[in-house]
CSV table of C-alpha atoms and ligand atoms in Angstrom, one decimal:
chain,number,residue,atom,x,y,z
A,16,ASP,CA,3.5,-21.0,6.2
A,17,LYS,CA,-0.3,-19.7,7.3
A,18,ALA,CA,1.5,-18.7,10.7
A,19,GLY,CA,-1.1,-20.2,12.8
A,20,HIS,CA,-4.3,-18.6,10.4
A,21,LYS,CA,-6.7,-20.4,8.4
A,22,HIS,CA,-5.9,-18.7,5.2
A,23,PHE,CA,-2.9,-16.9,3.6
A,24,MET,CA,-5.1,-14.2,3.2
A,25,ALA,CA,-6.2,-13.9,6.8
A,26,LYS,CA,-2.2,-13.7,7.6
A,27,GLU,CA,-1.5,-11.1,5.0
A,28,ILE,CA,-4.1,-8.6,6.7
A,29,ALA,CA,-2.9,-9.1,9.9
A,30,GLU,CA,0.7,-8.8,8.4
A,31,GLN,CA,0.0,-5.5,7.3
A,32,PRO,CA,0.8,-3.4,10.9
A,33,GLY,CA,4.6,-4.8,10.8
A,34,VAL,CA,4.7,-4.1,6.8
A,35,ILE,CA,4.0,-0.7,6.4
A,36,GLY,CA,6.0,-0.4,9.4
A,37,ASP,CA,9.1,-1.9,7.0
A,38,ALA,CA,8.3,0.1,4.6
A,39,LEU,CA,8.2,3.1,6.8
A,40,GLN,CA,11.5,2.8,8.4
A,41,GLN,CA,12.9,2.6,4.4
A,42,TYR,CA,11.6,5.7,3.6
A,43,ILE,CA,11.8,7.8,6.3
A,44,THR,CA,15.1,8.5,8.0
A,45,ALA,CA,15.5,8.5,11.9
A,46,GLU,CA,15.0,12.8,11.5
A,47,GLY,CA,11.7,12.3,10.2
A,48,GLU,CA,12.9,13.3,6.5
A,49,ILE,CA,11.6,11.4,3.4
A,50,ASN,CA,14.2,9.0,2.1
A,51,LEU,CA,13.8,8.1,-1.7
A,52,PRO,CA,16.4,5.6,-3.2
A,53,GLU,CA,19.2,8.1,-4.6
A,54,LYS,CA,17.9,8.8,-8.0
A,55,GLY,CA,15.0,9.9,-6.5
A,56,ILE,CA,12.4,12.1,-8.6
A,57,ASP,CA,12.7,15.9,-8.8
A,58,PHE,CA,9.0,16.9,-8.5
A,59,SER,CA,9.9,20.6,-9.6
A,60,LYS,CA,10.7,19.3,-12.9
A,61,ILE,CA,7.1,18.1,-13.0
A,62,ASP,CA,3.7,19.4,-14.0
A,63,ARG,CA,1.6,16.1,-14.3
A,64,ILE,CA,1.3,12.4,-13.2
A,65,THR,CA,-0.4,9.8,-15.4
A,66,MET,CA,-0.6,6.8,-13.0
A,67,VAL,CA,-1.5,3.3,-14.7
A,68,ALA,CA,-2.4,-0.2,-13.2
A,69,CYS,CA,-4.6,-3.0,-13.0
A,70,GLY,CA,-7.1,-4.4,-10.7
A,71,THR,CA,-6.5,-3.4,-6.7
A,72,ALA,CA,-3.0,-1.5,-7.8
A,73,PHE,CA,-5.7,0.7,-9.9
A,74,TYR,CA,-7.3,1.8,-7.0
A,75,ALA,CA,-4.0,2.8,-4.9
A,76,CYS,CA,-3.3,4.8,-7.8
A,77,LEU,CA,-7.0,6.0,-7.9
A,78,THR,CA,-6.8,7.1,-4.0
A,79,ALA,CA,-3.2,8.7,-4.4
A,80,LYS,CA,-5.1,10.9,-7.5
A,81,TYR,CA,-6.7,12.6,-4.3
A,82,TRP,CA,-3.8,13.1,-2.5
A,83,PHE,CA,-1.3,14.5,-5.1
A,84,GLU,CA,-3.9,16.6,-6.1
A,85,GLN,CA,-5.1,17.8,-2.9
A,86,ILE,CA,-2.2,17.8,-0.9
A,87,ALA,CA,0.6,18.3,-3.7
A,88,ARG,CA,-1.8,20.0,-5.9
A,89,LEU,CA,-0.1,18.3,-9.0
A,90,PRO,CA,-3.1,17.5,-11.8
A,91,VAL,CA,-3.0,13.3,-11.8
A,92,GLU,CA,-4.6,11.1,-14.7
A,93,VAL,CA,-5.3,7.5,-13.7
A,94,ASP,CA,-5.7,4.6,-16.2
A,95,VAL,CA,-6.0,1.2,-16.2
A,96,ALA,CA,-3.3,-0.3,-18.0
A,97,SER,CA,-5.8,-2.2,-20.6
A,98,GLU,CA,-7.2,0.8,-21.5
A,99,PHE,CA,-4.2,2.9,-21.6
A,100,ARG,CA,-2.6,1.1,-24.1
A,101,TYR,CA,-4.8,0.8,-27.3
A,102,ARG,CA,-5.9,4.7,-26.7
A,103,GLU,CA,-2.0,5.9,-27.0
A,104,PRO,CA,-3.0,9.2,-25.3
A,105,PRO,CA,-0.7,12.2,-25.5
A,106,ILE,CA,2.1,12.3,-23.1
A,107,PRO,CA,2.8,16.0,-22.6
A,108,GLU,CA,6.9,17.0,-21.6
A,109,ARG,CA,7.4,17.3,-17.9
A,110,THR,CA,4.9,14.4,-17.2
A,111,LEU,CA,5.9,11.6,-14.6
A,112,ALA,CA,4.8,8.3,-16.1
A,113,LEU,CA,4.0,6.0,-12.4
A,114,PHE,CA,3.3,2.1,-12.5
A,115,VAL,CA,1.9,0.5,-10.2
A,116,SER,CA,2.1,-3.6,-9.6
A,117,GLN,CA,2.5,-6.0,-6.7
A,118,SER,CA,4.0,-8.8,-9.3
A,119,GLY,CA,5.6,-6.1,-11.4
A,120,GLU,CA,4.7,-8.5,-14.3
A,121,THR,CA,0.8,-7.6,-15.0
A,122,ALA,CA,1.2,-7.7,-19.1
A,123,ASP,CA,-0.8,-4.4,-19.6
A,124,THR,CA,0.9,-2.6,-17.2
A,125,LEU,CA,4.6,-3.5,-18.5
A,126,ALA,CA,2.9,-2.8,-22.3
A,127,ALA,CA,1.6,1.0,-20.9
A,128,LEU,CA,4.8,1.2,-19.5
A,129,ARG,CA,7.0,0.7,-22.7
A,130,TYR,CA,4.2,3.1,-24.3
A,131,CYS,CA,5.7,5.8,-22.3
A,132,GLU,CA,9.5,5.0,-22.7
A,133,GLY,CA,10.9,8.0,-24.5
A,134,LYS,CA,7.8,10.3,-23.8
A,135,ALA,CA,7.2,10.6,-20.1
A,136,GLN,CA,10.0,12.7,-18.4
A,137,THR,CA,10.3,9.6,-15.9
A,138,ILE,CA,9.4,6.5,-15.5
A,139,THR,CA,9.0,5.3,-11.8
A,140,SER,CA,7.0,1.6,-10.7
A,141,VAL,CA,5.9,1.4,-7.1
A,142,ILE,CA,6.4,-2.8,-7.1
A,143,ASN,CA,6.7,-5.1,-4.5
A,144,VAL,CA,8.9,-7.8,-6.8
A,145,PRO,CA,12.4,-5.8,-7.1
A,146,GLU,CA,13.4,-8.1,-9.8
A,147,SER,CA,10.2,-8.0,-11.9
A,148,SER,CA,10.0,-6.6,-15.5
A,149,ILE,CA,8.2,-3.9,-14.6
A,150,ALA,CA,11.0,-2.7,-11.7
A,151,ARG,CA,13.5,-3.4,-14.4
A,152,GLU,CA,12.6,-1.4,-17.1
A,153,SER,CA,11.8,2.0,-14.9
A,154,ASP,CA,13.9,4.5,-14.3
A,155,LEU,CA,13.2,4.2,-10.6
A,156,ALA,CA,11.2,1.4,-9.1
A,157,LEU,CA,10.3,1.7,-5.7
A,158,PRO,CA,9.7,-1.5,-3.5
A,159,ILE,CA,7.2,-1.5,-0.8
A,160,PHE,CA,8.4,-4.1,1.2
A,161,ALA,CA,5.4,-6.0,1.8
A,162,GLY,CA,7.1,-9.1,1.8
A,163,VAL,CA,5.4,-12.6,-0.2
A,164,GLU,CA,1.7,-12.2,-0.7
A,165,VAL,CA,0.3,-15.7,-1.4
A,166,GLY,CA,-3.2,-14.9,-1.5
A,167,VAL,CA,-4.6,-14.0,-5.3
A,168,ALA,CA,-6.6,-11.1,-3.1
A,169,SER,CA,-4.1,-8.3,-2.7
A,170,THR,CA,-4.2,-7.2,0.6
A,171,LYS,CA,-1.2,-6.2,2.4
A,172,ALA,CA,0.3,-5.4,-1.2
A,173,PHE,CA,-2.7,-3.2,-1.2
A,174,THR,CA,-1.9,-1.1,1.6
A,175,CYS,CA,1.8,-0.9,1.6
A,176,GLN,CA,1.5,0.3,-1.9
A,177,LEU,CA,-0.8,3.5,-0.4
A,178,THR,CA,1.9,4.0,2.0
A,179,VAL,CA,4.8,4.4,-0.6
A,180,LEU,CA,2.9,6.7,-2.4
A,181,PHE,CA,1.9,9.0,0.3
A,182,LEU,CA,5.1,9.7,0.8
A,183,LEU,CA,5.6,10.0,-2.8
A,184,VAL,CA,2.9,12.4,-2.3
A,185,LEU,CA,4.8,14.3,0.8
A,186,LYS,CA,7.8,14.6,-1.5
A,187,ALA,CA,5.7,16.3,-4.5
A,188,ALA,CA,4.4,18.6,-1.8
A,189,LYS,CA,7.8,20.0,-1.0
A,190,ASP,CA,9.6,20.3,-4.6
A,191,HIS,CA,6.1,21.9,-5.4
A,192,GLY,CA,6.2,24.5,-2.2
A,193,ALA,CA,2.6,22.9,-1.7
A,194,LEU,CA,3.1,22.2,2.5
A,195,ASP,CA,5.5,23.8,4.5
A,196,ASP,CA,7.6,21.5,6.9
A,197,ALA,CA,5.6,21.9,9.7
A,198,ALA,CA,2.5,20.5,7.4
A,199,ILE,CA,5.2,17.8,5.8
A,200,ALA,CA,6.0,17.2,9.6
A,201,ASP,CA,2.7,16.5,10.9
A,202,HIS,CA,2.4,14.4,8.1
A,203,ILE,CA,5.2,12.0,8.9
A,204,SER,CA,4.2,12.1,12.1
A,205,HIS,CA,0.5,10.6,11.9
A,206,LEU,CA,2.0,7.8,9.3
A,207,ARG,CA,4.8,6.9,12.0
A,208,GLY,CA,1.6,6.2,14.3
A,209,LEU,CA,0.0,4.0,11.3
A,210,PRO,CA,0.6,0.9,12.4
A,211,ALA,CA,-0.5,1.0,16.1
A,212,VAL,CA,-3.8,2.8,14.7
A,213,LEU,CA,-4.0,-0.4,12.4
A,214,ASN,CA,-3.6,-3.2,14.9
A,215,THR,CA,-6.7,-1.1,16.9
A,216,ALA,CA,-8.7,-1.6,14.2
A,217,LEU,CA,-8.1,-5.4,13.5
A,218,GLU,CA,-9.5,-5.6,17.0
A,219,GLN,CA,-12.8,-5.1,15.2
A,220,ASN,CA,-12.0,-9.0,13.5
A,221,ASP,CA,-15.2,-10.1,15.4
A,222,ALA,CA,-17.7,-7.3,14.7
A,223,LEU,CA,-16.3,-7.6,10.9
A,224,ARG,CA,-17.7,-11.3,11.6
A,225,ASP,CA,-20.2,-10.9,12.5
A,226,ALA,CA,-21.6,-8.2,10.5
A,227,ALA,CA,-20.1,-11.1,7.6
A,228,ARG,CA,-22.1,-13.9,8.2
A,229,LYS,CA,-25.2,-11.5,7.5
A,230,LEU,CA,-23.6,-10.3,4.4
A,231,ALA,CA,-23.4,-14.1,3.4
A,232,SER,CA,-26.9,-14.6,2.1
A,233,ALA,CA,-27.0,-11.5,-0.3
A,234,ARG,CA,-27.6,-11.3,-4.1
A,235,ASP,CA,-25.9,-8.1,-4.4
A,236,VAL,CA,-23.7,-5.6,-2.4
A,237,LEU,CA,-23.5,-1.9,-3.0
A,238,PHE,CA,-20.6,-0.2,-1.5
A,239,LEU,CA,-20.4,4.0,-1.3
A,240,GLY,CA,-17.5,6.1,-0.3
A,241,ARG,CA,-17.1,9.8,-0.8
A,242,GLY,CA,-13.5,11.5,-1.5
A,243,HIS,CA,-11.1,9.4,-1.3
A,244,MET,CA,-12.8,7.0,0.4
A,245,TYR,CA,-14.5,6.3,-3.0
A,246,PRO,CA,-11.5,4.4,-4.6
A,247,LEU,CA,-11.7,2.4,-1.4
A,248,ALA,CA,-15.5,1.5,-1.6
A,249,LEU,CA,-14.2,0.3,-5.5
A,250,GLU,CA,-11.3,-1.7,-3.6
A,251,GLY,CA,-13.9,-3.4,-0.8
A,252,ALA,CA,-16.4,-4.8,-3.8
A,253,LEU,CA,-13.6,-5.7,-5.7
A,254,LYS,CA,-12.5,-8.1,-3.1
A,255,LEU,CA,-15.6,-9.1,-1.9
A,256,LYS,CA,-16.6,-10.1,-5.2
A,257,GLU,CA,-13.7,-11.9,-5.8
A,258,ILE,CA,-13.4,-14.2,-2.9
A,259,SER,CA,-16.8,-14.6,-2.0
A,260,TYR,CA,-18.4,-14.0,-5.7
A,261,ILE,CA,-21.3,-12.0,-4.6
A,262,HIS,CA,-22.4,-9.3,-7.0
A,263,ALA,CA,-20.7,-6.6,-5.3
A,264,GLU,CA,-20.4,-2.8,-7.1
A,265,ALA,CA,-19.4,0.2,-5.8
A,266,TYR,CA,-20.2,4.1,-6.1
A,267,ALA,CA,-19.4,7.4,-5.6
A,268,SER,CA,-22.1,8.5,-2.9
A,269,GLY,CA,-23.0,11.6,-4.6
A,270,GLU,CA,-23.8,9.3,-7.5
A,271,LEU,CA,-26.3,6.8,-5.6
A,272,LYS,CA,-29.5,9.0,-7.0
A,273,HIS,CA,-28.1,9.0,-10.5
A,274,GLY,CA,-29.1,5.6,-10.7
A,275,PRO,CA,-28.0,2.7,-8.4
A,276,ILE,CA,-30.6,4.0,-5.6
A,277,ALA,CA,-33.1,2.3,-8.2
A,278,LEU,CA,-31.2,-1.3,-6.6
A,279,VAL,CA,-32.1,-0.8,-3.0
A,280,ASP,CA,-34.7,-2.5,-1.2
A,281,GLU,CA,-34.7,-4.8,2.1
A,282,ASN,CA,-32.6,-7.2,0.3
A,283,VAL,CA,-29.5,-5.0,-0.6
A,284,PRO,CA,-26.9,-4.8,2.3
A,285,VAL,CA,-25.1,-1.4,1.4
A,286,VAL,CA,-21.8,-1.0,3.2
A,287,VAL,CA,-20.7,3.0,3.8
A,288,LEU,CA,-17.1,3.7,4.6
A,289,ALA,CA,-17.7,7.3,5.9
A,290,PRO,CA,-14.9,8.3,8.6
A,291,ARG,CA,-16.0,11.7,10.9
A,292,ASP,CA,-14.3,14.4,8.2
A,293,PRO,CA,-15.5,17.4,6.3
A,294,LEU,CA,-18.0,15.1,3.5
A,295,PHE,CA,-19.0,13.0,6.3
A,296,ASP,CA,-22.4,15.0,6.5
A,297,LYS,CA,-23.1,14.4,2.8
A,298,THR,CA,-22.2,11.0,2.8
A,299,VAL,CA,-24.9,10.0,5.9
A,300,SER,CA,-27.1,11.9,4.1
A,301,ASN,CA,-27.2,9.4,1.3
A,302,MET,CA,-26.8,6.8,3.4
A,303,GLN,CA,-30.3,8.3,5.1
A,304,GLU,CA,-31.8,7.8,1.6
A,305,VAL,CA,-30.8,4.3,1.6
A,306,MET,CA,-32.2,3.1,4.9
A,307,ALA,CA,-35.6,5.3,3.9
A,308,ARG,CA,-35.8,2.3,1.3
A,309,LYS,CA,-35.1,-0.2,3.6
A,310,GLY,CA,-31.4,-1.0,2.6
A,311,LYS,CA,-29.5,-2.6,5.3
A,312,VAL,CA,-26.6,-0.3,6.1
A,313,ILE,CA,-23.0,-1.7,7.7
A,314,LEU,CA,-21.7,1.8,8.5
A,315,VAL,CA,-17.8,2.1,8.9
A,316,SER,CA,-16.9,5.2,11.1
A,317,ASP,CA,-15.0,6.4,13.9
A,318,ASN,CA,-16.4,7.3,17.4
A,319,LYS,CA,-17.8,10.7,16.6
A,320,GLY,CA,-19.2,9.6,13.4
A,321,LEU,CA,-21.0,6.7,14.8
A,322,SER,CA,-22.1,8.7,17.7
A,323,GLU,CA,-23.9,11.0,15.0
A,324,ALA,CA,-25.2,8.7,12.6
A,325,ASN,CA,-26.1,5.6,14.0
A,326,GLU,CA,-29.3,5.5,14.5
A,327,GLY,CA,-31.4,2.5,12.4
A,328,VAL,CA,-28.4,1.3,10.6
A,329,TRP,CA,-28.0,-2.7,10.7
A,330,SER,CA,-24.0,-3.0,11.7
A,331,SER,CA,-21.5,-0.4,12.8
A,332,ILE,CA,-18.0,-1.0,12.5
A,333,GLU,CA,-16.0,1.1,14.7
A,334,MET,CA,-12.3,2.6,13.5
A,335,PRO,CA,-10.0,4.4,15.6
A,336,SER,CA,-9.4,8.1,14.9
A,337,ILE,CA,-6.4,8.6,12.3
A,338,SER,CA,-5.7,12.2,10.2
A,339,ASP,CA,-8.3,12.6,7.7
A,340,ALA,CA,-5.4,11.7,4.7
A,341,LEU,CA,-4.6,8.5,6.1
A,342,THR,CA,-8.3,6.6,6.4
A,343,PRO,CA,-7.9,5.2,3.4
A,344,ILE,CA,-5.2,3.3,4.4
A,345,LEU,CA,-7.0,2.5,7.8
A,346,TYR,CA,-10.3,1.8,6.4
A,347,ALA,CA,-8.8,-0.7,4.2
A,348,ILE,CA,-8.7,-3.4,7.1
A,349,PRO,CA,-12.6,-3.2,7.5
A,350,ALA,CA,-13.3,-3.4,3.8
A,351,GLN,CA,-10.7,-6.6,3.8
A,352,LEU,CA,-12.0,-8.3,6.6
A,353,LEU,CA,-15.5,-8.1,5.6
A,354,ALA,CA,-14.8,-10.0,2.4
A,355,TYR,CA,-12.7,-12.6,3.9
A,356,HIS,CA,-14.9,-13.3,6.5
A,357,THR,CA,-18.1,-12.8,4.4
A,358,ALA,CA,-16.0,-16.0,1.7
A,359,VAL,CA,-15.6,-18.1,5.3
A,360,ALA,CA,-18.9,-17.8,5.6
A,361,LYS,CA,-19.9,-19.2,2.0
A,362,GLY,CA,-17.0,-21.7,2.4
A,363,THR,CA,-15.5,-20.7,-0.7
A,364,ASP,CA,-11.7,-21.1,-1.8
A,365,VAL,CA,-10.6,-17.9,0.1
A,366,ASP,CA,-7.2,-17.9,-1.3
A,367,GLN,CA,-7.2,-19.4,-4.8
A,368,PRO,CA,-10.3,-18.1,-6.1
A,369,ARG,CA,-11.7,-19.5,-9.6
A,370,ASN,CA,-11.3,-18.2,-12.6
A,371,LEU,CA,-8.4,-16.0,-11.1
A,372,ALA,CA,-4.8,-16.0,-11.8
A,373,LYS,CA,-2.0,-14.3,-8.9
A,374,SER,CA,-0.5,-12.6,-11.7
A,375,VAL,CA,-2.1,-11.9,-14.9
A,376,THR,CA,0.9,-12.0,-17.6
A,377,VAL,CA,-1.0,-12.4,-20.5
A,378,GLU,CA,-3.5,-9.9,-21.9
B,112,LIG,O1,0.7,-7.6,-9.9
B,112,LIG,P1,-0.3,-6.6,-10.2
B,112,LIG,O2,-0.8,-5.8,-8.5
B,112,LIG,O3,0.0,-6.0,-11.4
B,112,LIG,O4,-1.4,-7.4,-10.2
B,112,LIG,C1,-3.0,-6.5,-10.4
B,112,LIG,C2,-4.5,-7.0,-10.4
B,112,LIG,O5,-4.3,-8.3,-11.2
B,112,LIG,C3,-4.4,-7.3,-8.9
B,112,LIG,O6,-4.2,-6.1,-8.2
B,112,LIG,C4,-6.0,-8.1,-8.5
B,112,LIG,O7,-7.1,-7.1,-9.1
B,112,LIG,C5,-5.9,-8.7,-7.6
B,112,LIG,N1,-6.3,-10.2,-7.6
B,112,LIG,C6,-7.1,-7.9,-6.6
B,112,LIG,O8,-7.3,-8.6,-5.6
């Protein structure tokens, strides 16, 4: 049931404020305490984290690496499961092995989990399907409460994964003494405001549809982001290629001059994901290098960012403001809607893109 939407993907994008609200209700008590299932995780016994996943879930892990390292001061390694399982990396003691999977049945992720059995201090998974193989074989399985996701392109599972991972980061920061109670309470209050802010972001639907119509004729699209917006740039590019079949690549903004700028000309749209955060000026200077080579920029930023850097851009999309830490969850909405409307404009099969399966249960 598409609940009045043209595609499951559109429905699932629109559901995000609600399902994230559900996840927050499950994991935060009325008093504002983080509430993990009984076994929980004692991060004071953990010195490092290794995160493993595939596809969009891998980008959720990459985002969480920035959070764990910057907020909880815990070192994190992130791997795609197909590489991890055959590289057979040494797993030091006091390692938390963390697996992220919507379906909980992805073959490579499951094999990576089995490799960690008996080696990692504890095996935790962040999953959408509680009765899945990955959930069953974990010491602790944390459901994301996204509800059934039908669209092959993952949307609401991604933002629910990020939400649950962010809560784990706060728990780690608390156990390690990296944040005091007031700072944690501040993060929790921003989290609680997230569903309302996501609803405001969804109001940019028409502006994103207009930008997407312009993207639909492109052959190649670049996505740029810095810091924790870099994994989101990767996710935006993946979404676009999956459902519109346009070749899209993402780069950390600072990498632009190390190669990809050679691709830029008037035929290459460049999507820049840049909230007005401490790295904004650096990203804007990369964006100006793109425009100096006639690259067409779609700038996604907030009111303050756009008032400073809107000049000369091809399209701009205004996001509401939120705490810096939560921008990857918020900016997932324009990344998803841009891909969605581009695919609709091209007339591709949005919910069942060619060559892709919802769950990859064979290697
Ligand atoms: O079920 P999983 O989260 O383990 O699936 C991982 C990937 O196969 C999945 O995220 C895939 O990349 C999606 N099609 C992305 O939209």
